[in-house]
PDB file of C-alpha atoms in Angstrom:
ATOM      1  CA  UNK Q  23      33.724-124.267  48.182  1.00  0.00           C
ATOM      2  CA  UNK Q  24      32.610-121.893  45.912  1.00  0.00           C
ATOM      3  CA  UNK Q  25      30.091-120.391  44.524  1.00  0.00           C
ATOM      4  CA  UNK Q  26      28.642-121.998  40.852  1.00  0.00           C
ATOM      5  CA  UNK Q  27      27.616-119.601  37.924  1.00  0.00           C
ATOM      6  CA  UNK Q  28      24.676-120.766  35.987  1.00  0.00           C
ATOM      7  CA  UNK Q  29      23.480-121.968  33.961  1.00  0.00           C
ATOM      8  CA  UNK Q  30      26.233-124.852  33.146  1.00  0.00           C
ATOM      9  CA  UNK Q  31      26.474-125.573  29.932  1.00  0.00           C
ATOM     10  CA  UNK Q  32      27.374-129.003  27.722  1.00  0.00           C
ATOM     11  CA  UNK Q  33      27.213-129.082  24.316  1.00  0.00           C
ATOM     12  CA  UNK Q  34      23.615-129.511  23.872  1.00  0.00           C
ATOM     13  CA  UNK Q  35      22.209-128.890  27.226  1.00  0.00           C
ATOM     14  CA  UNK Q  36      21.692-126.599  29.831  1.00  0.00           C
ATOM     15  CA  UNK Q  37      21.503-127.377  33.874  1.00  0.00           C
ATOM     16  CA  UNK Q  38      20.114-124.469  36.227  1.00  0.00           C
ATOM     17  CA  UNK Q  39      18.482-124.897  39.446  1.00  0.00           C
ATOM     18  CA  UNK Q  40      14.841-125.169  38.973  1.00  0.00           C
ATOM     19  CA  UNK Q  41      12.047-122.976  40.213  1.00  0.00           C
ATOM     20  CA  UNK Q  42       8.389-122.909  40.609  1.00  0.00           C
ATOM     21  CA  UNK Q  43       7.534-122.662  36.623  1.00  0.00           C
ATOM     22  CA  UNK Q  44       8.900-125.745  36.205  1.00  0.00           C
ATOM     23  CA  UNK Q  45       6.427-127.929  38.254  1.00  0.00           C
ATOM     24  CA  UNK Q  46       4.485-128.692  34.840  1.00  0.00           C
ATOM     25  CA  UNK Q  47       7.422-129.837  33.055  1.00  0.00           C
ATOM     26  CA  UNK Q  48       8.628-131.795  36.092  1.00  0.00           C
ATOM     27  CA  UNK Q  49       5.078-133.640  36.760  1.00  0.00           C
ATOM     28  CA  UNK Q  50       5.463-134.628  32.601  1.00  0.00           C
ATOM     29  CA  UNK Q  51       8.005-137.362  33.286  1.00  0.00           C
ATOM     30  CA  UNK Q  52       7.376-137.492  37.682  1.00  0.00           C
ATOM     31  CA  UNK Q  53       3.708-138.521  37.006  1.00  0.00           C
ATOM     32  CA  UNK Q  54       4.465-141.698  34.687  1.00  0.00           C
ATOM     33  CA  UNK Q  55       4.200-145.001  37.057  1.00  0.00           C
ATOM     34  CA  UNK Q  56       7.087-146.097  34.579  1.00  0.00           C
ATOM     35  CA  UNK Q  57       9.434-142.997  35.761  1.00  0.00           C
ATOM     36  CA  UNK Q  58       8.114-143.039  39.539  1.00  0.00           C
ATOM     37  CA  UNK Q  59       8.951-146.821  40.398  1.00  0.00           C
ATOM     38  CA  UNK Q  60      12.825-145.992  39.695  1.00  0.00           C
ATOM     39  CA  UNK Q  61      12.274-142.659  42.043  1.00  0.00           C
ATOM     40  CA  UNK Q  62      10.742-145.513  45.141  1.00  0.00           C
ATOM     41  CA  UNK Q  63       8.066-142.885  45.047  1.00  0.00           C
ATOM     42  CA  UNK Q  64       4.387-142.919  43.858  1.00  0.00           C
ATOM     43  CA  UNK Q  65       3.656-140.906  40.817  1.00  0.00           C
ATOM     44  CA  UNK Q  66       3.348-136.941  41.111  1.00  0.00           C
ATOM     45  CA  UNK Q  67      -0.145-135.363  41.311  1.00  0.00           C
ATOM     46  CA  UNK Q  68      -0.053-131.658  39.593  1.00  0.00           C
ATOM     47  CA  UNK Q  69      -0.598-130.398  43.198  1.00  0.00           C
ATOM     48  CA  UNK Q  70       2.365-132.266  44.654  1.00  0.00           C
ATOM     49  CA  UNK Q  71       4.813-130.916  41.357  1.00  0.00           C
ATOM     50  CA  UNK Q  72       3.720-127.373  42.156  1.00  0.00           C
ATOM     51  CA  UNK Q  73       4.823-127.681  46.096  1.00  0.00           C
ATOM     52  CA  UNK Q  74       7.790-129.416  45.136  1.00  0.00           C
ATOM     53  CA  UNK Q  75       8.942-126.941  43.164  1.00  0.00           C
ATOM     54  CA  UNK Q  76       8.322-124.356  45.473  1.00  0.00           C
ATOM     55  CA  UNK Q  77      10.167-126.389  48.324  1.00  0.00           C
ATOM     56  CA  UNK Q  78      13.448-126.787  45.786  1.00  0.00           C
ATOM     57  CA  UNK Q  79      13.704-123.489  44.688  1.00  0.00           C
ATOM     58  CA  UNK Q  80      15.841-121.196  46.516  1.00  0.00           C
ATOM     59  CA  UNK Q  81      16.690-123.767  48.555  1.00  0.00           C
ATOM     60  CA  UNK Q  82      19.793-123.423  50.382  1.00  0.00           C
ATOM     61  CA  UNK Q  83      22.785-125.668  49.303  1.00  0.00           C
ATOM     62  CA  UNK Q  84      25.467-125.556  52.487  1.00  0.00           C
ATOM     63  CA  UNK Q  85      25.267-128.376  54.421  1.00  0.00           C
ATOM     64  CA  UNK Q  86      24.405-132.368  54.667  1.00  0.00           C
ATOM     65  CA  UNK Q  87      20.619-132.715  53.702  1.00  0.00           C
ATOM     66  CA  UNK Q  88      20.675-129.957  51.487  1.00  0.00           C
ATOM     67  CA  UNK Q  89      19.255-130.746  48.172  1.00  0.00           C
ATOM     68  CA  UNK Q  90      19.902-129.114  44.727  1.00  0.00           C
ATOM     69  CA  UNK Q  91      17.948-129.659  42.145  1.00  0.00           C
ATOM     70  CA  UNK Q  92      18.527-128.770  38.500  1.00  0.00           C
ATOM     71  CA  UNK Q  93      16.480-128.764  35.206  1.00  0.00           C
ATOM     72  CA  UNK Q  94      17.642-129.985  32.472  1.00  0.00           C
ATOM     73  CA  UNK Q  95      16.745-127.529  29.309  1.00  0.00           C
ATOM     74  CA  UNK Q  96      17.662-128.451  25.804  1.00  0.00           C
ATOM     75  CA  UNK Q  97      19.626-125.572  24.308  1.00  0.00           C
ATOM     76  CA  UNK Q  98      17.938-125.686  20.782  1.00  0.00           C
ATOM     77  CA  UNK Q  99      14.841-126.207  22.025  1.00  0.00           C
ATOM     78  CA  UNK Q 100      14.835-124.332  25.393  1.00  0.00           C
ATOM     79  CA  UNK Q 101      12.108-127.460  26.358  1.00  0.00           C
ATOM     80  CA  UNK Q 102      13.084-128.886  30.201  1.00  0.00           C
ATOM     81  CA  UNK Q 103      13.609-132.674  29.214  1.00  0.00           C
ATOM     82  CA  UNK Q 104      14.917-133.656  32.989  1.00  0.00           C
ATOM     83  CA  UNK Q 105      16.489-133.181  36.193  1.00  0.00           C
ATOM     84  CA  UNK Q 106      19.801-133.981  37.715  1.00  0.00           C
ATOM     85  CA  UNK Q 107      19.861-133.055  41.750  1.00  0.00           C
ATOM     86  CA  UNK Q 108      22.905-133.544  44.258  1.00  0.00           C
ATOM     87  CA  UNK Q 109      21.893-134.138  47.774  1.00  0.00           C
ATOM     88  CA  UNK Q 110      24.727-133.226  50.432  1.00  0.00           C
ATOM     89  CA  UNK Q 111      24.860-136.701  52.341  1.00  0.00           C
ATOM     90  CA  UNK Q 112      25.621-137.270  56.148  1.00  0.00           C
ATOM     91  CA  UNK Q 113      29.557-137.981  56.670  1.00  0.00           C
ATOM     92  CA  UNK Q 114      32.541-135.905  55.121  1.00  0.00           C
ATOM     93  CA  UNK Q 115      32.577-134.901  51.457  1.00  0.00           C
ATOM     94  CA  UNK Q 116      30.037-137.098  50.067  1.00  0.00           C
ATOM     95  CA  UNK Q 117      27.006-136.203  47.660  1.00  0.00           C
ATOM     96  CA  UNK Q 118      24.923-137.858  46.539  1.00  0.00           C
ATOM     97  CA  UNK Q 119      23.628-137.587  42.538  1.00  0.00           C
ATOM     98  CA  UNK Q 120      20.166-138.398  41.156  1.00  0.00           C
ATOM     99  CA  UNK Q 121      18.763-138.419  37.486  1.00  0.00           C
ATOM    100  CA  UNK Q 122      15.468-138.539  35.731  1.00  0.00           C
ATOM    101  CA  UNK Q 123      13.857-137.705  31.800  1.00  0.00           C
ATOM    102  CA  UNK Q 124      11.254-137.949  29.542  1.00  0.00           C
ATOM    103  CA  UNK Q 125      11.039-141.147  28.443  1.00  0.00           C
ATOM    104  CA  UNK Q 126      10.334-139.475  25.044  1.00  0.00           C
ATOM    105  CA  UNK Q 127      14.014-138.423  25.304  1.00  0.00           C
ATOM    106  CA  UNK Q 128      15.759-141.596  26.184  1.00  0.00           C
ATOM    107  CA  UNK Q 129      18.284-143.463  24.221  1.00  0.00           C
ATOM    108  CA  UNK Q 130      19.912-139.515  23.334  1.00  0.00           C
ATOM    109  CA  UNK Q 131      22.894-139.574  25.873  1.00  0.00           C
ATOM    110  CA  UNK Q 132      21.305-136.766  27.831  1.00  0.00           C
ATOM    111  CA  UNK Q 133      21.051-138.527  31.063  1.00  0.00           C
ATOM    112  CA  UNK Q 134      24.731-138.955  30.452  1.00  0.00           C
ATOM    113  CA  UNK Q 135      25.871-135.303  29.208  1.00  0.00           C
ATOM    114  CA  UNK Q 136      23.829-133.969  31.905  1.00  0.00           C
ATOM    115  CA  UNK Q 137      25.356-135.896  35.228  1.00  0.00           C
ATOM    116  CA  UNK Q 138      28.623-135.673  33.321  1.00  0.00           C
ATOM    117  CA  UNK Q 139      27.961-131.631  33.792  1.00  0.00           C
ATOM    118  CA  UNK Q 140      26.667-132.906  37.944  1.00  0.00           C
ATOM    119  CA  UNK Q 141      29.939-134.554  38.369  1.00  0.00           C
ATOM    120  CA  UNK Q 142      32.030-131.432  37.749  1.00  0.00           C
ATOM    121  CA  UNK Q 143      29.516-129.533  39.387  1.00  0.00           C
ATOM    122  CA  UNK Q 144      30.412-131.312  42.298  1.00  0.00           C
ATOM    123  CA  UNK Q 145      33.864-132.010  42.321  1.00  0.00           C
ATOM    124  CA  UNK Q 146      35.405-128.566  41.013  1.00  0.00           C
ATOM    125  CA  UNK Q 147      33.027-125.966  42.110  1.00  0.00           C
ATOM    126  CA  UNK Q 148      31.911-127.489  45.757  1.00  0.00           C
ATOM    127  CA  UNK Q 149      34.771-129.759  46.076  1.00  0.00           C
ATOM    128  CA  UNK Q 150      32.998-133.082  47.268  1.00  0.00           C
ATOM    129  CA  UNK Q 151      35.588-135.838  47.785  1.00  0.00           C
ATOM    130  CA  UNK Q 152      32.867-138.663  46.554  1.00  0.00           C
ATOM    131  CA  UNK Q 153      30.032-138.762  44.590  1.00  0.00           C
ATOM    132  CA  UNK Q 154      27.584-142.143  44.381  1.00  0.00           C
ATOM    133  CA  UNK Q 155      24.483-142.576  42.977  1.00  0.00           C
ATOM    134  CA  UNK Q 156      22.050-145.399  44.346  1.00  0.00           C
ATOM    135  CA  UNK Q 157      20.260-147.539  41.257  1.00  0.00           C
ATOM    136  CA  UNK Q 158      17.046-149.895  40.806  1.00  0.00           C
ATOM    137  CA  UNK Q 159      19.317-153.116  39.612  1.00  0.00           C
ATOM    138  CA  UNK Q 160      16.142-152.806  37.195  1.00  0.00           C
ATOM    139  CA  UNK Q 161      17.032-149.575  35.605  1.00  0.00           C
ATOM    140  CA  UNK Q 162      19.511-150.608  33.547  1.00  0.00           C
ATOM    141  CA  UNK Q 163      20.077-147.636  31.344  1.00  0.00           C
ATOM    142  CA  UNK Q 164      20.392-145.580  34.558  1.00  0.00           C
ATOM    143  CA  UNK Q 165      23.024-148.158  35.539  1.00  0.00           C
ATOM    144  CA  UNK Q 166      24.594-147.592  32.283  1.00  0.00           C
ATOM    145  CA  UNK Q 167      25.197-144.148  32.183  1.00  0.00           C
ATOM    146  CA  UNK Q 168      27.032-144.438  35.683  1.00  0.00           C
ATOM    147  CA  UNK Q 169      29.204-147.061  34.160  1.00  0.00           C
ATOM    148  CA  UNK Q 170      29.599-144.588  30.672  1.00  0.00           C
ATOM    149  CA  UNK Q 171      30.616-142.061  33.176  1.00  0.00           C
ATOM    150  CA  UNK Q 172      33.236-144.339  34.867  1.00  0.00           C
ATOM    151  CA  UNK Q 173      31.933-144.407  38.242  1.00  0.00           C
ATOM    152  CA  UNK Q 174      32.305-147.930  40.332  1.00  0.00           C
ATOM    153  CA  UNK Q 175      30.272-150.457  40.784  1.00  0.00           C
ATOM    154  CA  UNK Q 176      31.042-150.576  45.245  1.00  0.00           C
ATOM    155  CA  UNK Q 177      27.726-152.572  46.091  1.00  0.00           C
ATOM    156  CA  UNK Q 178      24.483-154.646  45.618  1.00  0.00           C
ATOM    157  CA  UNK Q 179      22.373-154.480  48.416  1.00  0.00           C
ATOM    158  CA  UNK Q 180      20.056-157.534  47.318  1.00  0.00           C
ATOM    159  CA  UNK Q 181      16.448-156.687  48.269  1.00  0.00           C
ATOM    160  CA  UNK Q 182      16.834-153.641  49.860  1.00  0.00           C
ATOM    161  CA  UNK Q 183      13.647-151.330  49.578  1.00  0.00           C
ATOM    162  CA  UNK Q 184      10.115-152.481  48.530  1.00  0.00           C
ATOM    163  CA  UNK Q 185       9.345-150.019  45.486  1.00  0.00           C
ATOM    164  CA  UNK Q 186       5.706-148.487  46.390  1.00  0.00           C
ATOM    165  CA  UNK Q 187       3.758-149.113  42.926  1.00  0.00           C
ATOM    166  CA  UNK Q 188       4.276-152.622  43.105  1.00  0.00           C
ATOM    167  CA  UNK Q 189       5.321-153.721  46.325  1.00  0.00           C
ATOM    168  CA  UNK Q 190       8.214-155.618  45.272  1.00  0.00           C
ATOM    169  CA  UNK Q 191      11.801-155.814  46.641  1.00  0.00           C
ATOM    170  CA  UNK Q 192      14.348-154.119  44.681  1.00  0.00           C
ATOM    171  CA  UNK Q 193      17.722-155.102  44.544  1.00  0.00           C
ATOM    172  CA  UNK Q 194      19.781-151.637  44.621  1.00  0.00           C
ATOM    173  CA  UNK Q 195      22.999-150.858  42.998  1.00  0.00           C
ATOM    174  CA  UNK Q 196      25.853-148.830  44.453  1.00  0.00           C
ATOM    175  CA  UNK Q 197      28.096-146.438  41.803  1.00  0.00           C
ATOM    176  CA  UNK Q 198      30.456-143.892  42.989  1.00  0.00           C
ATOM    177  CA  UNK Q 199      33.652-141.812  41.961  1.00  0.00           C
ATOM    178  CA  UNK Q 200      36.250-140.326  43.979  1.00  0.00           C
ATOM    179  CA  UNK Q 201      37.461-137.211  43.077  1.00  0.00           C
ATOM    180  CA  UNK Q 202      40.839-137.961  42.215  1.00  0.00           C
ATOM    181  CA  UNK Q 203      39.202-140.429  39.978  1.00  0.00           C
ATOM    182  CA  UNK Q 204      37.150-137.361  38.088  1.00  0.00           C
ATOM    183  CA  UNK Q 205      38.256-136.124  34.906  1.00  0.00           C
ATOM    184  CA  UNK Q 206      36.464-133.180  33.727  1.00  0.00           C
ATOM    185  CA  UNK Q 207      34.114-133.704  31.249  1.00  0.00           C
ATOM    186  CA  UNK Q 208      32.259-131.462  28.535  1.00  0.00           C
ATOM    187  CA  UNK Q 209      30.410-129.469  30.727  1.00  0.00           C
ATOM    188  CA  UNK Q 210      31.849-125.955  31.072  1.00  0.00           C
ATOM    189  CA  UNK Q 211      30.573-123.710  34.154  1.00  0.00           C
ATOM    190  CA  UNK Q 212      29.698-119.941  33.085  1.00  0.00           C
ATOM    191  CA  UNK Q 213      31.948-117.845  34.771  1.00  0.00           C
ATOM    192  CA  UNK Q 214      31.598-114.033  34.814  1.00  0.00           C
ATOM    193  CA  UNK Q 215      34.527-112.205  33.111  1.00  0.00           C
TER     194      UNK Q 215
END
């Protein structure tokens, strides 16, 4: 495994792991009830976003349970419209990826550009052997941009988690790509010269 240089780059974004000065932007999309029911997680209070960000930055990335989170900045704008994280799951070579926006900014194939960027993250610079990403059967445009991405359908676990706003069973969907599977994408790691 080595070591990634950041911030990686796409063509109109930029992923970097976050830190504490992002809690505001993060609590922008984190405190919509619309956002938080995909996330099986109430909606962020300002307090909560500031010791989340805290927790997540610097945080180590070297073993299973590890998290690392990114923000997703929009080159032009320098705004942070998101967040892509990989969380090192329990078994060999597995991660696992995660996703969420603005709503403001959906429909723009950032969700996709960004995990595209996640993907190689994972797969050339740490050298996972699968990546999978667990999905609301609800969320269909998350759903979507696994499928744009080419990433397999494995599972539907019918009914599988109540979500906490509404108290209703979710029916969760299973994606995932092996790394033989991955072809690299548009995202292009810095790398010093």
């Amino acid at each position: 495994m080595t070591t990634p240089h950041w911030p990686l780059t796409t063509e109109r974004l930029e992923l970097r792991p976050v830190t504490p000065a992002d809690a505001d932007a993060f609590y922008a999309w984190r405190s919509l009830p619309e956002v938080a029911r995909y996330m099986f997680q109430p909606p962020w209070t300002p307090e909560l976003a500031a010791r989340k960000l805290v927790d997540w930055s610097g945080a180590p990335f070297t073993m299973p349970g590890d998290v690392l989170v990114m923000a997703v900045t929009h080159r032009a704008s320098r705004d942070v419209i998101g967040e892509v994280l990989l969380k090192w799951a329990p078994g060999s070579g597995q991660v696992e990826v995660g996703y969420g926006f603005r709503p403001d900014v959906a429909g723009s194939g950032y969700a996709t550009e960004s995990v595209r960027a996640a993907l190689g993250l994972a797969f050339e610079v740490y050298g996972f052997h699968r990546v999978f990403a667990r999905i609301d059967e609800e969320n269909t445009p998350s759903a979507r941009v696994c499928e744009r991405l080419g990433m397999r359908l494995e599972a539907r676990l019918v009914e599988s988690d109540i979500r906490p706003d509404d108290g209703a069973w979710a029916t969760e969907l299973n994606y995932a790509m092996l790394a033989r599977e991955h072809t690299s994408g548009t995202a292009v790691p810095r790398r010093d010269p």
